[in-house]
XYZ file of C-alpha atoms in Angstrom:
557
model
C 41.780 6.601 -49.681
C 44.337 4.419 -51.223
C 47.105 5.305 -53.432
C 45.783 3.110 -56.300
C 42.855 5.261 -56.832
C 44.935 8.587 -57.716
C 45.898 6.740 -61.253
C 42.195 6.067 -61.314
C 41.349 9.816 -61.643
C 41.734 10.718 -65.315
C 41.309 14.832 -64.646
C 44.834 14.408 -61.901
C 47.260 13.368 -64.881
C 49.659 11.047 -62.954
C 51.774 8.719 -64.072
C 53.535 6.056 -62.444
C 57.136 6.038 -62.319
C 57.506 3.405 -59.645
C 56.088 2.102 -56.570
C 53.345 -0.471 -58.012
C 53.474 -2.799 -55.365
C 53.258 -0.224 -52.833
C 49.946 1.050 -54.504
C 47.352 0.126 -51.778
C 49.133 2.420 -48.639
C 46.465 4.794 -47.119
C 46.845 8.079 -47.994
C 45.563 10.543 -44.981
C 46.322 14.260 -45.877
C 47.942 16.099 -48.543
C 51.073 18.660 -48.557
C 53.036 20.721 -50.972
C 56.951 21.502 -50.089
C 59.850 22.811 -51.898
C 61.763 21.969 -48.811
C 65.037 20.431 -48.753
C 64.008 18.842 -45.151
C 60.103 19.019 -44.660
C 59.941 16.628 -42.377
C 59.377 18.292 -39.348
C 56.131 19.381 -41.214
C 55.292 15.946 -42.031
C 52.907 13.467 -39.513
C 52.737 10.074 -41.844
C 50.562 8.802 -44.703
C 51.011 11.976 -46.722
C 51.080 12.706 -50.577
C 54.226 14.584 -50.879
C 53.637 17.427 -53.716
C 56.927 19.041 -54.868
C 57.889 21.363 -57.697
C 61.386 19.945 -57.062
C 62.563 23.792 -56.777
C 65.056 22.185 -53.676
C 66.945 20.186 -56.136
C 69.934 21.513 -57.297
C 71.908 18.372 -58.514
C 71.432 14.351 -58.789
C 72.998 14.307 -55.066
C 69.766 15.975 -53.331
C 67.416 13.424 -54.343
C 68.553 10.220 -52.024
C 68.653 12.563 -48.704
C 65.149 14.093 -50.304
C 63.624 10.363 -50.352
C 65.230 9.343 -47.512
C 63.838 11.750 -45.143
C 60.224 11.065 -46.379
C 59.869 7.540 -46.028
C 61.289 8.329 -42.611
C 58.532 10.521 -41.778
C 56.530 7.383 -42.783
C 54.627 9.456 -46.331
C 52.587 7.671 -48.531
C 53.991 8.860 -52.006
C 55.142 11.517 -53.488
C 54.297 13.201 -56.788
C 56.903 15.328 -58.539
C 55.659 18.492 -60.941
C 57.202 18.253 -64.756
C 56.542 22.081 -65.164
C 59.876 23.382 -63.199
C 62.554 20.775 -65.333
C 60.356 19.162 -68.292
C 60.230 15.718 -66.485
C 61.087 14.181 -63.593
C 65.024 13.519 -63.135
C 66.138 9.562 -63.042
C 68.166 10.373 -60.108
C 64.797 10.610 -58.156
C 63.281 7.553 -59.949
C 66.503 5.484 -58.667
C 66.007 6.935 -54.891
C 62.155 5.972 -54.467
C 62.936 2.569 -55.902
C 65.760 1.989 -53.323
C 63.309 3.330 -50.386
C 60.326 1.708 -52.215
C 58.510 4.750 -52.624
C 55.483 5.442 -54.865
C 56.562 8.106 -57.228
C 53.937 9.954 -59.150
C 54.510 12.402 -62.435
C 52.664 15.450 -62.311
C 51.718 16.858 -66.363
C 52.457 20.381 -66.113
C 49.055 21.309 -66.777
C 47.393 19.810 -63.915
C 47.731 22.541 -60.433
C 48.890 21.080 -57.449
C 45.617 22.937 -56.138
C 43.627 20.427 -58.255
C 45.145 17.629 -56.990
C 45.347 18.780 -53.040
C 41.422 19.537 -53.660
C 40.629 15.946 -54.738
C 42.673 14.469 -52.039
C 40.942 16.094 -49.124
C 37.653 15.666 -50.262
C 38.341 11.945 -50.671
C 39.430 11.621 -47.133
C 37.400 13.456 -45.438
C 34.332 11.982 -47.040
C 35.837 8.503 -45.808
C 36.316 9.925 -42.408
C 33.319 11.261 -42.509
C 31.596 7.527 -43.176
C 33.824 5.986 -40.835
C 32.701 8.174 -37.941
C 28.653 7.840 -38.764
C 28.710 4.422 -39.003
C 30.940 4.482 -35.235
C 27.836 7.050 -34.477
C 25.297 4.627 -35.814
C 26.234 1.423 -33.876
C 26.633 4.490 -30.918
C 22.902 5.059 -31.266
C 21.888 2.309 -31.341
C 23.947 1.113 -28.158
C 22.244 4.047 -26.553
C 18.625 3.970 -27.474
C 18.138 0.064 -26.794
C 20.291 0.460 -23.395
C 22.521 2.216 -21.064
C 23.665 5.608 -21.916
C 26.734 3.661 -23.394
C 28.953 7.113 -21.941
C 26.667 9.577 -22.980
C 27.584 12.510 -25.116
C 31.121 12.952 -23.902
C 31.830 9.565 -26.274
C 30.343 10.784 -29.249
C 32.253 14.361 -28.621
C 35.372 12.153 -28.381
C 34.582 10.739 -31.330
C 34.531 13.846 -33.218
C 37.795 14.719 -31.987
C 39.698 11.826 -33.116
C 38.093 11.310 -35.985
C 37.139 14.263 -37.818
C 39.506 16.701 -35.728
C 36.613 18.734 -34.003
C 36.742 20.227 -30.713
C 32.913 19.963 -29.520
C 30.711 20.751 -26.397
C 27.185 20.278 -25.163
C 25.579 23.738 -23.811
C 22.076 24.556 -22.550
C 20.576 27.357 -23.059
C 22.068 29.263 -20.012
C 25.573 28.141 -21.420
C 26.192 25.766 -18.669
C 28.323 23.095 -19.701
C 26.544 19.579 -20.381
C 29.071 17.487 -21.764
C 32.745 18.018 -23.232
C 35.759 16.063 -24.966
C 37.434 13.795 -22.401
C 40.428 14.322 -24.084
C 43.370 16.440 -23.175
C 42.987 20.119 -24.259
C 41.838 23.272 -23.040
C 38.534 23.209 -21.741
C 35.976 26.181 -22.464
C 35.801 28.937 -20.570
C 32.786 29.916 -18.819
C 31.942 33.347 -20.018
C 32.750 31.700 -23.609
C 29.863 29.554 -22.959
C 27.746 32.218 -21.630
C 28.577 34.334 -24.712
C 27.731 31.208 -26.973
C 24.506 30.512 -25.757
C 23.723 34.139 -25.754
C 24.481 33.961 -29.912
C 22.738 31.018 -30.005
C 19.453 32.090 -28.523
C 19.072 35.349 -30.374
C 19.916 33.464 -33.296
C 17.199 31.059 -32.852
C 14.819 33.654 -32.285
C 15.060 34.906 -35.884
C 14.058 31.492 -36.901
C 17.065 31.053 -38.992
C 17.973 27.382 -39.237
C 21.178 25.936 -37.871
C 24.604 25.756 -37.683
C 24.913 29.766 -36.553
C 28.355 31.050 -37.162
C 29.854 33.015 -34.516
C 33.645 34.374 -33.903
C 34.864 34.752 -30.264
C 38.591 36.530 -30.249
C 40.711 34.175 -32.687
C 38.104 31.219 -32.766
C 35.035 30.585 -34.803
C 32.436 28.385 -33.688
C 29.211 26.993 -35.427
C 26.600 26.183 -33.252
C 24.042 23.363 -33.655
C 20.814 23.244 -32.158
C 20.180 19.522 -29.827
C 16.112 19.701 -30.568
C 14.729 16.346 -28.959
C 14.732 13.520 -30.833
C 11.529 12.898 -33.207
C 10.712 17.068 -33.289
C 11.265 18.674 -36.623
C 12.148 22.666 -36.546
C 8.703 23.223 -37.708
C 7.200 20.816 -34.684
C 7.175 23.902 -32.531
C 4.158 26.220 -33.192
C 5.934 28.505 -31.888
C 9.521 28.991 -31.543
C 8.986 30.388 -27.753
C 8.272 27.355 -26.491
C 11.490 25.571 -26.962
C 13.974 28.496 -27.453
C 15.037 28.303 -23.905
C 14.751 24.745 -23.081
C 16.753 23.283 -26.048
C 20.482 22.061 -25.690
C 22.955 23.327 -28.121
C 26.190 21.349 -29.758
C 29.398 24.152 -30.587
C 31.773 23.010 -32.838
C 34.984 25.055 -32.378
C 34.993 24.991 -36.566
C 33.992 27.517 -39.322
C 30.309 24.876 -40.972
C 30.286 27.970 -43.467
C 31.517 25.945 -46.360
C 31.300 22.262 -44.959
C 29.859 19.800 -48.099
C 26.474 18.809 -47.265
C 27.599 15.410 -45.867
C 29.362 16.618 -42.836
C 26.565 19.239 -42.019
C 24.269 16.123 -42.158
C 26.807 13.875 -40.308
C 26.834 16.869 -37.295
C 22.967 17.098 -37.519
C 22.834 13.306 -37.192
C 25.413 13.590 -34.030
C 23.094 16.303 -32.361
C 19.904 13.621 -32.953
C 22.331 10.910 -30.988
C 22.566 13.716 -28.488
C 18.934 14.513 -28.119
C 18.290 11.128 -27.140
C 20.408 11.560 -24.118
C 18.576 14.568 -23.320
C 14.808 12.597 -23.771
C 16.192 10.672 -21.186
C 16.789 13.475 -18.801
C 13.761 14.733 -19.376
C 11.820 11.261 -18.643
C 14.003 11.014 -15.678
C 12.509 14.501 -13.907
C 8.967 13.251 -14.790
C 8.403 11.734 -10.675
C 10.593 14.669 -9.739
C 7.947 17.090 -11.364
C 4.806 14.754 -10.137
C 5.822 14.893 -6.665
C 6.089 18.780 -6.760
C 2.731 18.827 -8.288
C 1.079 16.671 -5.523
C 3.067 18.869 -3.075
C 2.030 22.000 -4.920
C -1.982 21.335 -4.999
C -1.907 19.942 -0.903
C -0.282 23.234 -0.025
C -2.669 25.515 -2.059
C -5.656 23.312 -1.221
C -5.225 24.186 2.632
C -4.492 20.619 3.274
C -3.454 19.338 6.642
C 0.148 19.761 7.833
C 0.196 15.569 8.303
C -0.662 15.301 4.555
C 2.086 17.463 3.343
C 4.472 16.115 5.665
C 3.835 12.618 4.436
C 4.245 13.868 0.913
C 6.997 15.495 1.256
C 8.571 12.426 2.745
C 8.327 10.395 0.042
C 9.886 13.270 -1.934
C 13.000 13.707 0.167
C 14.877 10.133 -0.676
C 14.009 10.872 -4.351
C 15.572 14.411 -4.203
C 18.031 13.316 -1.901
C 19.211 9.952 -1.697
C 20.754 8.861 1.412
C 19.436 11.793 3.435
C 18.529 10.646 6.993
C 17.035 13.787 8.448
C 14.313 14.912 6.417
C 15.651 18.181 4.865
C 14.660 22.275 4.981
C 13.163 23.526 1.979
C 12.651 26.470 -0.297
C 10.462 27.914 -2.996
C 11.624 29.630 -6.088
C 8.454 30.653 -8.285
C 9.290 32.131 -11.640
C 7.122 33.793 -14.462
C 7.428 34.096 -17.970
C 5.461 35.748 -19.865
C 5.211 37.448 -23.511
C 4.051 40.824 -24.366
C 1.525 38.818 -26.882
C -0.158 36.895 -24.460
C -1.018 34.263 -26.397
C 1.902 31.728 -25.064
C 1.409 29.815 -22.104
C 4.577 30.408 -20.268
C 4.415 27.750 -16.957
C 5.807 25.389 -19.232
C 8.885 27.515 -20.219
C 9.017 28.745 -16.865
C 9.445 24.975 -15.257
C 12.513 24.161 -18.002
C 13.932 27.407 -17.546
C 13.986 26.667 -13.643
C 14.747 22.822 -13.436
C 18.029 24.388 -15.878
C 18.743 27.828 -13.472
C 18.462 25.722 -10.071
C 21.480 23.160 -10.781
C 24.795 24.462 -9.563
C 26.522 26.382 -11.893
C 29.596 24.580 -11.588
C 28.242 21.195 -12.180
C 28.826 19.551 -15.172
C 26.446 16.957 -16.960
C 22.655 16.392 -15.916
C 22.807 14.896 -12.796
C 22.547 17.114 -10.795
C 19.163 18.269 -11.830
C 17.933 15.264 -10.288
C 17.591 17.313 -6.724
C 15.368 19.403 -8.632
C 11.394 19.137 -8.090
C 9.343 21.982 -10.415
C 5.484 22.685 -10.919
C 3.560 24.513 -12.974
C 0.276 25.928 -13.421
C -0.465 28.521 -16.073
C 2.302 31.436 -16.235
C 4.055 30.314 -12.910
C 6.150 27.184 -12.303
C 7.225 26.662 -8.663
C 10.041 24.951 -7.664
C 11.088 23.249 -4.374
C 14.645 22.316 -3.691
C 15.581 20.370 -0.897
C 18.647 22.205 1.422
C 20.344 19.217 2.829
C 22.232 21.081 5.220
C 21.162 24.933 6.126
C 23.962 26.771 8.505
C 23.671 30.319 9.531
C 25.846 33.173 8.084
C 27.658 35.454 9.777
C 25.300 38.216 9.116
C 22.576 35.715 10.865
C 20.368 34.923 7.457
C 20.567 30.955 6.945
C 22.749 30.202 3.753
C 20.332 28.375 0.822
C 19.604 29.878 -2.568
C 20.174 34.027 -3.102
C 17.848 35.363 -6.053
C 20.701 37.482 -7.102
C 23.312 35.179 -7.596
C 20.658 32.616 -9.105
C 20.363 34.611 -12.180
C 24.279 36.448 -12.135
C 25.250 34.200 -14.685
C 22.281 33.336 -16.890
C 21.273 37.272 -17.423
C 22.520 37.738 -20.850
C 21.329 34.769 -22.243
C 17.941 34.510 -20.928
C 17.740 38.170 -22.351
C 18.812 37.184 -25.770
C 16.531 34.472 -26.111
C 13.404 36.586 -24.556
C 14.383 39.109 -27.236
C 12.506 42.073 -26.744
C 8.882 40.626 -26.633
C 9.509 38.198 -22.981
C 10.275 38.698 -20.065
C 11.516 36.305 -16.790
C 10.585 36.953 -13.144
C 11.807 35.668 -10.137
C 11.506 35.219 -6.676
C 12.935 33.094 -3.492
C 11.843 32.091 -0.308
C 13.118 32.044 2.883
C 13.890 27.970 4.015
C 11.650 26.071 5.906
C 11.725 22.889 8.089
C 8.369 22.047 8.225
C 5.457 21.393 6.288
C 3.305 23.993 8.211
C 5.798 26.381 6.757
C 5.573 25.534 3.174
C 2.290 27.514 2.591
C 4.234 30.463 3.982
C 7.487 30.128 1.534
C 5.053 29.640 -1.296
C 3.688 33.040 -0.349
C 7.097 34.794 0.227
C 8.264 33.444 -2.926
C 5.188 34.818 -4.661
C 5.857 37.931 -2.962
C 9.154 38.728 -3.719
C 8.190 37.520 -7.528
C 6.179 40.960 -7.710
C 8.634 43.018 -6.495
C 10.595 41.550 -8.657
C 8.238 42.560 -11.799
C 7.890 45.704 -10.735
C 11.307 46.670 -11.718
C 12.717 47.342 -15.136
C 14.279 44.691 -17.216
C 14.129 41.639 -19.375
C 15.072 39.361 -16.217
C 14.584 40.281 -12.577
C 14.955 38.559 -9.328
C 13.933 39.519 -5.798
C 14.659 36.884 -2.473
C 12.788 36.909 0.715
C 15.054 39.608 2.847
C 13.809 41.914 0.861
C 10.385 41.522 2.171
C 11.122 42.829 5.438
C 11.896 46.414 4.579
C 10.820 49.485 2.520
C 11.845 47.737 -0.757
C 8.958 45.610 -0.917
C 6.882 48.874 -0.916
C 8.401 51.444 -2.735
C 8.262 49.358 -6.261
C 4.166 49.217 -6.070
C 3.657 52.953 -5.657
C 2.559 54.546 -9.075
C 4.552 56.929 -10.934
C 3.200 60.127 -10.587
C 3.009 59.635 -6.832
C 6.191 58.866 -6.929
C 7.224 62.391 -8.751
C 4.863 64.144 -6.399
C 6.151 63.432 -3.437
C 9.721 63.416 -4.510
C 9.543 66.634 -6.059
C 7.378 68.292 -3.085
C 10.993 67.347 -0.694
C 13.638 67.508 -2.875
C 13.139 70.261 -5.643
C 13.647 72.838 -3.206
C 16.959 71.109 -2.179
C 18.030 70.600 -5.612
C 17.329 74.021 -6.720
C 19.119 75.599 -4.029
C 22.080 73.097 -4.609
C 22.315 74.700 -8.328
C 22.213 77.948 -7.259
C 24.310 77.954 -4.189
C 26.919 74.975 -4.506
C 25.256 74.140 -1.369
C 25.532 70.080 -0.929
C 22.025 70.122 0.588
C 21.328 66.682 -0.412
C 24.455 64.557 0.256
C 24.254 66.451 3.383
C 20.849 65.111 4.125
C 21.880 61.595 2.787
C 24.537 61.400 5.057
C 22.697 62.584 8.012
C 20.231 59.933 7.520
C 22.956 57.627 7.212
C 24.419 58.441 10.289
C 21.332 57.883 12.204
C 21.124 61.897 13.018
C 24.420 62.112 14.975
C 25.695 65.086 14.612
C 29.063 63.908 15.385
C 29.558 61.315 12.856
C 28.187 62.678 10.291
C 30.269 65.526 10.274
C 33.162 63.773 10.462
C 32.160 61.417 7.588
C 31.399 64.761 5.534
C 34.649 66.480 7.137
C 32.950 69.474 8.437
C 32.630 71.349 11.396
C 29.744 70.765 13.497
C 28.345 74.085 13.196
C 28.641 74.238 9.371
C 26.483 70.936 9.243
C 23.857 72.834 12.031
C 23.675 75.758 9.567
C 22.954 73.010 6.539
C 20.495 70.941 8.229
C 18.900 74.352 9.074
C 18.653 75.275 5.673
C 17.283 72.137 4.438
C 14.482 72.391 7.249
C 13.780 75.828 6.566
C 13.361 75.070 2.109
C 11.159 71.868 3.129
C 9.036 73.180 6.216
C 10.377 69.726 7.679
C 11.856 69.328 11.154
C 14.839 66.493 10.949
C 14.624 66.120 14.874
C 10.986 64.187 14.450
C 10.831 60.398 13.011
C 8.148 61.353 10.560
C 9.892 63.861 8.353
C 13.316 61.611 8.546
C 11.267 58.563 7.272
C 9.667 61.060 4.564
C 12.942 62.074 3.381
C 14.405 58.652 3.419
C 11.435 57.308 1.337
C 12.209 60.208 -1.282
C 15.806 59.996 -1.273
C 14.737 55.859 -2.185
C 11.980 56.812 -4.586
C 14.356 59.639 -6.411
């Protein structure tokens, strides 16, 4: 705003007392001192506001002036209330420095006028920055990406002040200020999107509040572009597929025009993420036709020549064609009236990309399916090496979900839940029915256990764990209790140790050597307790039978 229009204001009271030509400097902030030397507080094109309580005689005012028009202020306005008017000494020192000088009637707050000010300029800040949004969008929608989000979220920052970032619903982080700063923490993001998601599920519209140590944040849903809030029959659907913008900034009492200016910055946004999600369309065909050969029992030369074609897309510049693996995932509501294959693909194309990657490139590796409740996913391994342990390297099921568990939980609420599970890699296409079936596999186990989100990966096919979760419940207490009761009973009575005595013993492969010195015992002492446990249970620990029984039970217990 301009100087000028302060004497335009009847309800501020000012008068001029010199300064006219100097009435069209930009005024950019507002700030009240009784400071003999306020300068250090001072950044340029302020209105000065002073009750003058710093002047003690005519001398103070030319240092007073002198150090604000240094500090490059756009005017100053003295109070009458403190001396009855404003002393000529400070009339003669703003004409010398050509300095606007304002009178302030002593019954007109400084409050009232700091109020007026800031609304002013932020409201012309505001402008400024939607039209630089507009002519933004429009760069964007009729061609390239113009610098994606990261511009606009610059453009926030140096033009409104606002520290922003693009999040998805797993809090990875899309897009960020390019500007120098510190950058948001991981498990910030993580706890954001977490906030965000069981905020959304309560169907209470945008910007949620939330307060994370010593900063607040207001976070904006990124819905894409042309979808109302009410769009979505359901808010399911989208809840963990939609992008979110955080504002480090309390929106609580933000005028109307910047909540619509931040609205119209998460539309510019959305368009960036339409275009993502045109961009996976071939990605998600060719899984498809991949998908429906395999499942079809088509012949290994078919698949091979579709996947192919799908290797260069996934992975440009490949020259070997690459080993693959399937991740199949399920979501599914306790209603049962939500499809959930296409939640499930969003939720996987968004899981699958590296965790440290920033932006949505790297999604483009990223082929996913779906059909019904399921949506199957297969990722191209450009390179699979062997660990030390001897299991190739690719994707583990745990660490796929480590750091998405709390947010996928707060956005399935208490009414969905998300199953997982990962195959082993392949290099062929005669192997991709079998991955598809592992995957599927360890998916069950995987649902078997408790919990909003559960994964299971292919090694865990290959032992007792892929058994023990399908066995019912009350075979489960049977044969526990039939085994271990005695033990336990006798433990409680006697201070006996029966059962980490028989854990260790199984641990120890049935030497009696190492497991007594793991237990630090005498030999004989753990003859007498495996003798005891034998003689409660009717079980003899010498024969491969009984050890696998009480294995099983120590498992199942």
């Amino acid at each position: 705003m301009r100087l000028r229009a302060l004497l335009d204001t009847d309800a501020l009271g000012l008068r001029l007392l010199g300064g006219e030509d100097e009435l069209d400097r930009t005024v950019r902030g507002v700030m009240t001192t009784d400071l003999r030397d306020p300068s250090r507080y001072l950044s340029g094109g302020e209105l000065v506001l002073t009750g003058l309580a710093w002047r003690r005689d005519a001398a103070d005012s030319e240092p007073f002036v002198r150090l604000l028009v240094q500090a490059g202020v756009a005017g100053l306005a003295a109070g009458e209330a403190e001396l009855g008017n404003v002393p000529e000494d400070l009339v003669v020192a703003c004409v010398r420095h050509r300095l606007p000088l304002f009178a302030v009637h002593e019954s007109v707050a400084f409050a009232t006028i700091t109020e007026h000010v800031v609304r002013q300029v932020s409201g012309e800040r505001a402008g400024d920055l939607a039209a630089v949004v507009d002519r933004h969008r429009r760069m964007m929608t009729s061609g390239p990406a113009g610098g994606g989000p990261d511009v606009v979220l610059d453009l926030l920052g140096s033009d409104l002040d606002l520290r922003a970032w693009v999040l998805s619903p797993t809090g990875r982080l899309i897009a960020g200020p390019k500007v120098a700063g510190p950058g948001l923490p991981a498990d910030t993001c993580a706890k954001l999107a977490a906030e965000h998601l069981a905020a959304a599920r309560t169907g209470r519209r945008g910007p949620h509040r939330v307060t994370l140590g010593s900063s607040t944040y207001s976070l904006f849903p990124v819905r894409s572009s042309g979808r109302s809030p009410q769009a979505s029959r359901d808010v399911r659907e989208t809840v963990l597929s939609d992008w979110l913008l955080a504002v480090e900034a309390d929106a609580g009492d933000w005028p109307e025009e910047r909540l619509d200016l931040l609205r119209g910055v998460t539309q510019l946004i959305a368009v960036e993420r339409d275009r993502r999600d045109a961009a996976r369309t071939v990605r998600r065909r060719l899984a498809q036709e991949v998908l429906e050969l395999v499942q079809t029992g088509a012949a290994p030369a078919e698949i091979a020549a579709r996947l192919r074609v799908a290797a260069p897309v996934l992975l440009p510049g490949l020259g070997a064609a690459p080993h693959w693996q399937v991740v199949v995932a399920r979501v599914e509501w306790q209603d049962g009236d939500l499809e959930g294959g296409p939640v499930a693909q969003s939720l996987l194309e968004e899981i699958l990309v590296d965790p440290s990657a920033t932006g949505p490139e790297p999604s483009d590796r990223i082929a996913v399916a779906h059909t019904g409740d399921e949506a199957i996913a297969l990722v191209p391994l450009p390179a699979v090496s062997t660990e030390h342990d001897g299991s190739e390297a690719g994707i583990l099921a745990d660490a796929l979900l480590e750091s998405v568990r709390d947010p996928l939980a707060a956005g399935l609420d208490e009414d969905g839940r998300v199953t997982l599970g990962v195959s082993a890699s392949v290099h062929s296409a005669e192997g991709l029915r079998g991955a598809l079936e592992e995957a599927r596999h360890a998916r069950r186990v995987a649902a078997a256990r408790a919990g909003r989100v559960c994964a299971a990966g292919h090694q865990e096919l290959a032992s007792h764990v892929l058994l023990l979760p399908f066995v019912p419940d009350d075979v489960r207490r049977a044969f526990t209790a039939r085994l271990l009761d005695p033990l336990r009973d006798y433990d409680r009575r006697h201070r006996a140790e029966l059962i980490p005595t028989l854990e260790a013993f199984l641990d120890c492969d049935g030497s009696w050597t190492r497991c007594a010195t793991r237990l630090h015992l005498h030999v004989n002492t753990l003859r007498y307790r495996v003798g005891r446990i034998e003689q409660l249970t009717s079980r003899d620990l010498s024969r491969l039978e009984d050890k696998l029984d009480f294995f099983l039970a120590l498992r199942m217990s």
